Amino acid sequence: MTASSSSDQQLRLLAVHAHPDDESSKGAATMAMYAAAGVDVMVATCTDGSRGDIQNPAMEDAPHPKRDMAGARRLEMANAAAVLGIQQRWLGFVDSGLPEGDPLPPLPPGCFALQPLERATAPLVRLVRHFKPHVILSYDENGGYPHPDHIMAHKVAVEAFEAAGDPERYAGQGEPWTPGKLYYDRAFSPERFRALHFALEEAGLQSPYAERLAAWLEADAEGHTAPEAGHRTTTQIDCGDFFEARDDALRAHRTQIDPLGFFFAVSPDLQRTAWPWEDYTLIKSNVPSELPEKDLFAGIR
């Protein structure tokens, strides 16, 4: 069965994320907007987040995450999902951690990033065949940033998108379902950060983005334009009315998010003026598509 041939009028959106908190820092306002409009929205969280460090100074002495980081993050994820009005499912893998050092140490045995692709993808194929999403959101080939779990989350999302509708693949994981569209998230697009940076400067406020913009400009000897992006934005979702919900969902991840940190440097009102969208790249479509788009379900509705 395919998304485009379904007689079921309930639209469904599935976002695939590596860890609890990723769903709130990438595409959260989009999900909240669609959920409020009646779309059935679900997040698939690949790992338990158990190897995450405490990023919020106010939580450094909290006993629960020190004793049971995965349990603490499970509670945080439930709170964030409630704020966004979405469903959430765990795929059941163990956080790989972010290796540091030169040379990099090996990843821990049994972690998500070391799983064979079919083993890592099987739970997601089962979820896709059960939930029947019309649209899947994922990361690009670099994982949005090169964390091993983000890169693996990209791989399993693409594999599931391509395989879930094939009855010859992943036997025993449910009745085939072919999603309509696959998008890559562009939460960290240079265009967005430039717009926010200049909006802050024009308002007489300090921008935290100067160093990041300078790094992007290093490839240009003249310093005028950022280097070519791997994927260009094809789809912008106007979801500024849900920036507060996104920020509240982020703050729900208390171990991972500093409420005085980077993500909250620009007020929702200023963001609505400078860049009221969340950006995506349409990668694959099984339905008619005309670019650019303003709706993830264009061609499906």
mmCIF file of C-alpha atoms in Angstrom:
data_model
loop_
_atom_site.group_PDB
_atom_site.id
_atom_site.type_symbol
_atom_site.label_atom_id
_atom_site.label_comp_id
_atom_site.label_asym_id
_atom_site.label_seq_id
_atom_site.Cartn_x
_atom_site.Cartn_y
_atom_site.Cartn_z
ATOM 1 C CA MET A 1 0.000 0.000 0.000
ATOM 2 C CA THR A 2 1.237 3.508 -0.714
ATOM 3 C CA ALA A 3 0.601 6.827 0.943
ATOM 4 C CA SER A 4 -0.883 8.293 -2.218
ATOM 5 C CA SER A 5 -3.365 5.432 -2.677
ATOM 6 C CA SER A 6 -4.651 5.397 0.887
ATOM 7 C CA SER A 7 -8.319 6.196 1.382
ATOM 8 C CA ASP A 8 -7.592 7.186 4.979
ATOM 9 C CA GLN A 9 -7.779 10.978 5.177
ATOM 10 C CA GLN A 10 -5.846 11.242 8.472
ATOM 11 C CA LEU A 11 -2.439 12.695 7.624
ATOM 12 C CA ARG A 12 0.541 11.233 9.477
ATOM 13 C CA LEU A 13 4.062 12.568 9.981
ATOM 14 C CA LEU A 14 7.005 10.582 11.378
ATOM 15 C CA ALA A 15 10.264 12.244 12.477
ATOM 16 C CA VAL A 16 13.289 10.003 13.096
ATOM 17 C CA HIS A 17 15.722 11.278 15.741
ATOM 18 C CA ALA A 18 18.862 9.929 17.329
ATOM 19 C CA HIS A 19 18.395 10.898 20.995
ATOM 20 C CA PRO A 20 15.759 12.365 23.280
ATOM 21 C CA ASP A 21 16.062 16.177 22.877
ATOM 22 C CA ASP A 22 16.912 16.080 19.148
ATOM 23 C CA GLU A 23 13.207 16.277 18.309
ATOM 24 C CA SER A 24 12.946 19.547 20.249
ATOM 25 C CA SER A 25 15.984 21.232 18.683
ATOM 26 C CA LYS A 26 15.191 20.207 15.097
ATOM 27 C CA GLY A 27 11.748 20.611 13.574
ATOM 28 C CA ALA A 28 9.804 20.957 16.825
ATOM 29 C CA ALA A 29 7.741 23.980 15.783
ATOM 30 C CA THR A 30 6.816 22.218 12.538
ATOM 31 C CA MET A 31 5.617 19.171 14.451
ATOM 32 C CA ALA A 32 3.670 21.251 16.963
ATOM 33 C CA MET A 33 1.997 23.211 14.166
ATOM 34 C CA TYR A 34 0.912 20.117 12.266
ATOM 35 C CA ALA A 35 -0.244 18.394 15.456
ATOM 36 C CA ALA A 36 -2.376 21.426 16.351
ATOM 37 C CA ALA A 37 -3.881 21.268 12.851
ATOM 38 C CA GLY A 38 -4.979 17.667 13.359
ATOM 39 C CA VAL A 39 -2.072 15.768 11.787
ATOM 40 C CA ASP A 40 -1.023 12.604 13.630
ATOM 41 C CA VAL A 41 2.624 13.310 14.481
ATOM 42 C CA MET A 42 5.059 10.788 15.901
ATOM 43 C CA VAL A 43 8.752 10.868 16.835
ATOM 44 C CA ALA A 44 10.852 7.708 16.626
ATOM 45 C CA THR A 45 13.782 8.021 19.050
ATOM 46 C CA CYS A 46 16.564 5.636 18.096
ATOM 47 C CA THR A 47 18.554 5.563 21.351
ATOM 48 C CA ASP A 48 18.041 5.908 25.085
ATOM 49 C CA GLY A 49 20.388 8.896 25.448
ATOM 50 C CA SER A 50 22.170 7.099 28.286
ATOM 51 C CA ARG A 51 25.638 8.388 27.387
ATOM 52 C CA GLY A 52 24.653 12.045 27.270
ATOM 53 C CA ASP A 53 26.512 14.427 29.554
ATOM 54 C CA ILE A 54 24.691 16.913 31.777
ATOM 55 C CA GLN A 55 24.721 20.161 29.789
ATOM 56 C CA ASN A 56 22.675 22.311 32.158
ATOM 57 C CA PRO A 57 24.721 23.712 35.089
ATOM 58 C CA ALA A 58 21.581 23.814 37.234
ATOM 59 C CA MET A 59 21.286 20.015 36.952
ATOM 60 C CA GLU A 60 24.887 19.095 37.787
ATOM 61 C CA ASP A 61 24.018 17.891 41.308
ATOM 62 C CA ALA A 62 20.674 16.292 40.440
ATOM 63 C CA PRO A 63 20.747 12.694 41.740
ATOM 64 C CA HIS A 64 18.455 11.017 39.186
ATOM 65 C CA PRO A 65 20.531 11.558 36.018
ATOM 66 C CA LYS A 66 23.723 10.630 37.850
ATOM 67 C CA ARG A 67 22.123 7.372 38.947
ATOM 68 C CA ASP A 68 20.078 6.656 35.802
ATOM 69 C CA MET A 69 20.612 8.979 32.854
ATOM 70 C CA ALA A 70 18.431 6.913 30.518
ATOM 71 C CA GLY A 71 15.551 6.999 33.017
ATOM 72 C CA ALA A 72 15.876 10.734 33.517
ATOM 73 C CA ARG A 73 15.865 11.343 29.796
ATOM 74 C CA ARG A 74 12.828 9.097 29.336
ATOM 75 C CA LEU A 75 10.885 11.350 31.702
ATOM 76 C CA GLU A 76 12.178 14.459 29.925
ATOM 77 C CA MET A 77 11.111 13.030 26.572
ATOM 78 C CA ALA A 78 7.583 12.393 27.844
ATOM 79 C CA ASN A 79 7.338 15.987 29.050
ATOM 80 C CA ALA A 80 8.600 17.372 25.729
ATOM 81 C CA ALA A 81 6.193 15.219 23.713
ATOM 82 C CA ALA A 82 3.294 16.489 25.838
ATOM 83 C CA VAL A 83 4.311 20.098 25.181
ATOM 84 C CA LEU A 84 4.429 19.497 21.412
ATOM 85 C CA GLY A 85 1.216 17.454 21.337
ATOM 86 C CA ILE A 86 2.866 14.490 19.609
ATOM 87 C CA GLN A 87 3.326 10.758 20.051
ATOM 88 C CA GLN A 88 6.753 9.207 20.642
ATOM 89 C CA ARG A 89 8.210 5.708 20.367
ATOM 90 C CA TRP A 90 11.580 4.282 21.425
ATOM 91 C CA LEU A 91 13.398 2.060 18.923
ATOM 92 C CA GLY A 92 15.335 0.420 21.735
ATOM 93 C CA PHE A 93 19.022 1.040 21.009
ATOM 94 C CA VAL A 94 21.824 2.134 23.336
ATOM 95 C CA ASP A 95 23.403 5.573 22.942
ATOM 96 C CA SER A 96 26.828 5.398 21.266
ATOM 97 C CA GLY A 97 28.227 8.489 22.966
ATOM 98 C CA LEU A 98 30.314 11.115 21.204
ATOM 99 C CA PRO A 99 33.922 9.903 20.973
ATOM 100 C CA GLU A 100 36.598 12.499 21.679
ATOM 101 C CA GLY A 101 40.373 12.460 21.382
ATOM 102 C CA ASP A 102 43.080 11.973 18.780
ATOM 103 C CA PRO A 103 42.945 9.250 17.747
ATOM 104 C CA LEU A 104 39.268 8.736 18.470
ATOM 105 C CA PRO A 105 38.540 5.851 20.835
ATOM 106 C CA PRO A 106 36.440 2.939 19.573
ATOM 107 C CA LEU A 107 32.699 3.095 20.059
ATOM 108 C CA PRO A 108 31.301 1.012 22.926
ATOM 109 C CA PRO A 109 30.268 -2.555 21.995
ATOM 110 C CA GLY A 110 26.578 -3.024 21.324
ATOM 111 C CA CYS A 111 25.833 0.653 20.731
ATOM 112 C CA PHE A 112 23.444 1.915 18.053
ATOM 113 C CA ALA A 113 26.099 3.141 15.628
ATOM 114 C CA LEU A 114 27.750 -0.299 15.490
ATOM 115 C CA GLN A 115 24.586 -2.240 14.668
ATOM 116 C CA PRO A 116 24.292 -3.924 11.269
ATOM 117 C CA LEU A 117 22.036 -1.775 9.104
ATOM 118 C CA GLU A 118 19.201 -4.292 8.812
ATOM 119 C CA ARG A 119 19.163 -4.945 12.559
ATOM 120 C CA ALA A 120 19.133 -1.213 13.285
ATOM 121 C CA THR A 121 16.390 -0.570 10.707
ATOM 122 C CA ALA A 122 14.009 -3.422 11.542
ATOM 123 C CA PRO A 123 12.260 -1.649 14.463
ATOM 124 C CA LEU A 124 11.763 1.460 12.331
ATOM 125 C CA VAL A 125 10.343 -0.551 9.411
ATOM 126 C CA ARG A 126 7.941 -2.196 11.875
ATOM 127 C CA LEU A 127 6.912 1.242 13.162
ATOM 128 C CA VAL A 128 6.469 2.664 9.641
ATOM 129 C CA ARG A 129 4.283 -0.271 8.630
ATOM 130 C CA HIS A 130 2.167 0.135 11.761
ATOM 131 C CA PHE A 131 1.910 3.942 11.895
ATOM 132 C CA LYS A 132 1.734 4.401 8.089
ATOM 133 C CA PRO A 133 3.285 7.883 7.822
ATOM 134 C CA HIS A 134 2.737 9.897 4.671
ATOM 135 C CA VAL A 135 5.899 11.933 5.354
ATOM 136 C CA ILE A 136 9.182 11.002 7.049
ATOM 137 C CA LEU A 137 11.658 13.597 8.375
ATOM 138 C CA SER A 138 15.317 12.714 8.874
ATOM 139 C CA TYR A 139 18.855 14.094 8.974
ATOM 140 C CA ASP A 140 21.212 14.480 6.021
ATOM 141 C CA GLU A 141 24.178 12.189 5.330
ATOM 142 C CA ASN A 142 26.247 14.053 7.915
ATOM 143 C CA GLY A 143 23.588 13.537 10.570
ATOM 144 C CA GLY A 144 23.014 17.293 10.798
ATOM 145 C CA TYR A 145 26.318 17.164 12.655
ATOM 146 C CA PRO A 146 28.663 14.177 12.657
ATOM 147 C CA HIS A 147 27.629 12.369 15.827
ATOM 148 C CA PRO A 148 27.765 8.606 15.105
ATOM 149 C CA ASP A 149 24.165 8.138 16.262
ATOM 150 C CA HIS A 150 22.938 10.947 14.022
ATOM 151 C CA ILE A 151 24.665 9.427 11.024
ATOM 152 C CA MET A 152 23.162 6.027 11.833
ATOM 153 C CA ALA A 153 19.719 7.603 12.339
ATOM 154 C CA HIS A 154 20.025 9.023 8.815
ATOM 155 C CA LYS A 155 20.927 5.608 7.432
ATOM 156 C CA VAL A 156 18.042 3.779 9.085
ATOM 157 C CA ALA A 157 15.517 6.461 8.082
ATOM 158 C CA VAL A 158 16.526 6.253 4.419
ATOM 159 C CA GLU A 159 16.581 2.450 4.526
ATOM 160 C CA ALA A 160 13.130 2.319 6.138
ATOM 161 C CA PHE A 161 11.687 4.806 3.647
ATOM 162 C CA GLU A 162 12.903 2.675 0.749
ATOM 163 C CA ALA A 163 12.201 -0.768 2.224
ATOM 164 C CA ALA A 164 8.942 -0.464 4.182
ATOM 165 C CA GLY A 165 6.794 -0.772 1.059
ATOM 166 C CA ASP A 166 8.644 -3.803 -0.327
ATOM 167 C CA PRO A 167 6.991 -7.098 0.713
ATOM 168 C CA GLU A 168 10.228 -8.951 -0.067
ATOM 169 C CA ARG A 169 12.187 -7.030 2.564
ATOM 170 C CA TYR A 170 11.953 -7.145 6.357
ATOM 171 C CA ALA A 171 9.591 -10.102 6.386
ATOM 172 C CA GLY A 172 7.602 -10.440 9.579
ATOM 173 C CA GLN A 173 7.687 -6.710 10.356
ATOM 174 C CA GLY A 174 4.115 -5.956 9.259
ATOM 175 C CA GLU A 175 2.136 -5.248 6.109
ATOM 176 C CA PRO A 176 4.020 -3.131 3.538
ATOM 177 C CA TRP A 177 3.488 0.632 3.511
ATOM 178 C CA THR A 178 5.204 3.105 1.167
ATOM 179 C CA PRO A 179 5.546 6.633 2.601
ATOM 180 C CA GLY A 180 4.925 9.484 0.207
ATOM 181 C CA LYS A 181 7.868 11.818 0.899
ATOM 182 C CA LEU A 182 11.254 11.893 2.618
ATOM 183 C CA TYR A 183 12.739 15.174 3.839
ATOM 184 C CA TYR A 184 16.055 16.140 5.399
ATOM 185 C CA ASP A 185 15.901 18.689 8.188
ATOM 186 C CA ARG A 186 17.941 21.900 7.740
ATOM 187 C CA ALA A 187 17.715 23.272 11.292
ATOM 188 C CA PHE A 188 21.294 24.531 11.084
ATOM 189 C CA SER A 189 21.101 26.143 7.649
ATOM 190 C CA PRO A 190 23.596 29.009 7.149
ATOM 191 C CA GLU A 191 20.814 31.179 5.713
ATOM 192 C CA ARG A 192 18.839 31.000 8.938
ATOM 193 C CA PHE A 193 21.829 31.728 11.144
ATOM 194 C CA ARG A 194 22.832 34.708 9.002
ATOM 195 C CA ALA A 195 19.320 36.136 9.253
ATOM 196 C CA LEU A 196 19.242 35.724 13.041
ATOM 197 C CA HIS A 197 22.766 37.114 13.404
ATOM 198 C CA PHE A 198 21.959 40.301 11.496
ATOM 199 C CA ALA A 199 18.611 40.686 13.276
ATOM 200 C CA LEU A 200 20.403 40.641 16.617
ATOM 201 C CA GLU A 201 22.989 43.163 15.443
ATOM 202 C CA GLU A 202 20.308 45.485 14.089
ATOM 203 C CA ALA A 203 18.539 45.312 17.446
ATOM 204 C CA GLY A 204 21.784 46.245 19.215
ATOM 205 C CA LEU A 205 22.098 42.824 20.812
ATOM 206 C CA GLN A 206 25.103 40.531 20.990
ATOM 207 C CA SER A 207 25.005 37.643 18.538
ATOM 208 C CA PRO A 208 26.269 34.176 19.555
ATOM 209 C CA TYR A 209 26.482 33.177 15.894
ATOM 210 C CA ALA A 210 29.496 35.225 14.772
ATOM 211 C CA GLU A 211 32.022 32.416 15.283
ATOM 212 C CA ARG A 212 29.871 29.887 13.454
ATOM 213 C CA LEU A 213 29.335 32.252 10.513
ATOM 214 C CA ALA A 214 33.064 32.976 10.342
ATOM 215 C CA ALA A 215 33.799 29.253 10.119
ATOM 216 C CA TRP A 216 31.353 28.886 7.242
ATOM 217 C CA LEU A 217 33.003 31.796 5.425
ATOM 218 C CA GLU A 218 36.537 30.426 5.692
ATOM 219 C CA ALA A 219 36.170 28.593 2.377
ATOM 220 C CA ASP A 220 35.710 31.917 0.576
ATOM 221 C CA ALA A 221 38.911 33.923 0.220
ATOM 222 C CA GLU A 222 36.883 37.110 -0.274
ATOM 223 C CA GLY A 223 34.714 36.437 2.767
ATOM 224 C CA HIS A 224 31.496 37.258 0.940
ATOM 225 C CA THR A 225 29.490 34.039 0.613
ATOM 226 C CA ALA A 226 29.199 30.833 2.545
ATOM 227 C CA PRO A 227 30.432 27.613 0.933
ATOM 228 C CA GLU A 228 27.931 25.551 -1.017
ATOM 229 C CA ALA A 229 25.586 23.568 1.197
ATOM 230 C CA GLY A 230 25.157 19.842 0.662
ATOM 231 C CA HIS A 231 21.414 20.288 0.228
ATOM 232 C CA ARG A 232 19.412 23.372 -0.650
ATOM 233 C CA THR A 233 16.149 24.262 1.032
ATOM 234 C CA THR A 234 13.135 23.198 -1.039
ATOM 235 C CA THR A 235 10.454 23.534 1.611
ATOM 236 C CA GLN A 236 9.833 26.218 4.218
ATOM 237 C CA ILE A 237 7.195 25.687 6.888
ATOM 238 C CA ASP A 238 5.788 28.897 8.359
ATOM 239 C CA CYS A 239 5.509 27.849 12.008
ATOM 240 C CA GLY A 240 6.543 30.943 13.956
ATOM 241 C CA ASP A 241 3.410 30.800 16.107
ATOM 242 C CA PHE A 242 4.815 27.609 17.641
ATOM 243 C CA PHE A 243 8.308 28.842 18.550
ATOM 244 C CA GLU A 244 7.282 29.130 22.199
ATOM 245 C CA ALA A 245 6.134 25.501 22.201
ATOM 246 C CA ARG A 246 9.455 24.492 20.651
ATOM 247 C CA ASP A 247 11.366 26.387 23.341
ATOM 248 C CA ASP A 248 9.247 24.903 26.127
ATOM 249 C CA ALA A 249 9.876 21.408 24.731
ATOM 250 C CA LEU A 250 13.602 22.105 24.664
ATOM 251 C CA ARG A 251 13.549 23.286 28.259
ATOM 252 C CA ALA A 252 11.779 20.040 29.200
ATOM 253 C CA HIS A 253 15.074 18.260 28.457
ATOM 254 C CA ARG A 254 16.550 19.647 31.651
ATOM 255 C CA THR A 255 19.744 17.572 31.689
ATOM 256 C CA GLN A 256 20.674 18.483 28.119
ATOM 257 C CA ILE A 257 19.571 22.073 27.597
ATOM 258 C CA ASP A 258 20.821 25.148 29.422
ATOM 259 C CA PRO A 259 17.820 27.518 29.589
ATOM 260 C CA LEU A 260 20.272 30.429 29.423
ATOM 261 C CA GLY A 261 22.209 28.958 26.500
ATOM 262 C CA PHE A 262 22.645 29.106 22.740
ATOM 263 C CA PHE A 263 19.181 27.890 21.721
ATOM 264 C CA PHE A 264 17.464 30.795 23.484
ATOM 265 C CA ALA A 265 19.720 33.624 22.301
ATOM 266 C CA VAL A 266 17.037 35.065 20.018
ATOM 267 C CA SER A 267 13.553 35.772 21.338
ATOM 268 C CA PRO A 268 10.618 34.099 19.572
ATOM 269 C CA ASP A 269 9.309 37.519 18.525
ATOM 270 C CA LEU A 270 12.604 38.470 16.885
ATOM 271 C CA GLN A 271 12.793 35.068 15.191
ATOM 272 C CA ARG A 272 9.285 35.512 13.824
ATOM 273 C CA THR A 273 10.435 38.767 12.237
ATOM 274 C CA ALA A 274 13.771 37.516 10.892
ATOM 275 C CA TRP A 275 13.093 33.858 9.997
ATOM 276 C CA PRO A 276 9.602 32.524 10.829
ATOM 277 C CA TRP A 277 10.212 29.215 9.060
ATOM 278 C CA GLU A 278 11.729 25.798 9.604
ATOM 279 C CA ASP A 279 13.607 24.572 6.558
ATOM 280 C CA TYR A 280 13.699 21.196 4.817
ATOM 281 C CA THR A 281 14.993 19.537 1.672
ATOM 282 C CA LEU A 282 12.700 17.186 -0.226
ATOM 283 C CA ILE A 283 14.920 14.217 -1.025
ATOM 284 C CA LYS A 284 12.510 11.607 -2.400
ATOM 285 C CA SER A 285 8.873 11.768 -3.376
ATOM 286 C CA ASN A 286 6.430 9.110 -4.502
ATOM 287 C CA VAL A 287 3.764 11.724 -5.220
ATOM 288 C CA PRO A 288 3.681 14.691 -7.640
ATOM 289 C CA SER A 289 5.822 17.506 -6.235
ATOM 290 C CA GLU A 290 6.348 21.087 -7.344
ATOM 291 C CA LEU A 291 9.186 23.041 -5.753
ATOM 292 C CA PRO A 292 9.486 25.198 -3.762
ATOM 293 C CA GLU A 293 6.919 24.052 -1.202
ATOM 294 C CA LYS A 294 5.200 25.518 1.840
ATOM 295 C CA ASP A 295 3.627 22.274 3.051
ATOM 296 C CA LEU A 296 5.218 18.889 3.821
ATOM 297 C CA PHE A 297 1.992 17.244 2.606
ATOM 298 C CA ALA A 298 1.881 19.016 -0.779
ATOM 299 C CA GLY A 299 0.881 16.412 -3.339
ATOM 300 C CA ILE A 300 -0.618 14.167 -0.652
ATOM 301 C CA ARG A 301 -3.545 16.230 0.639
#
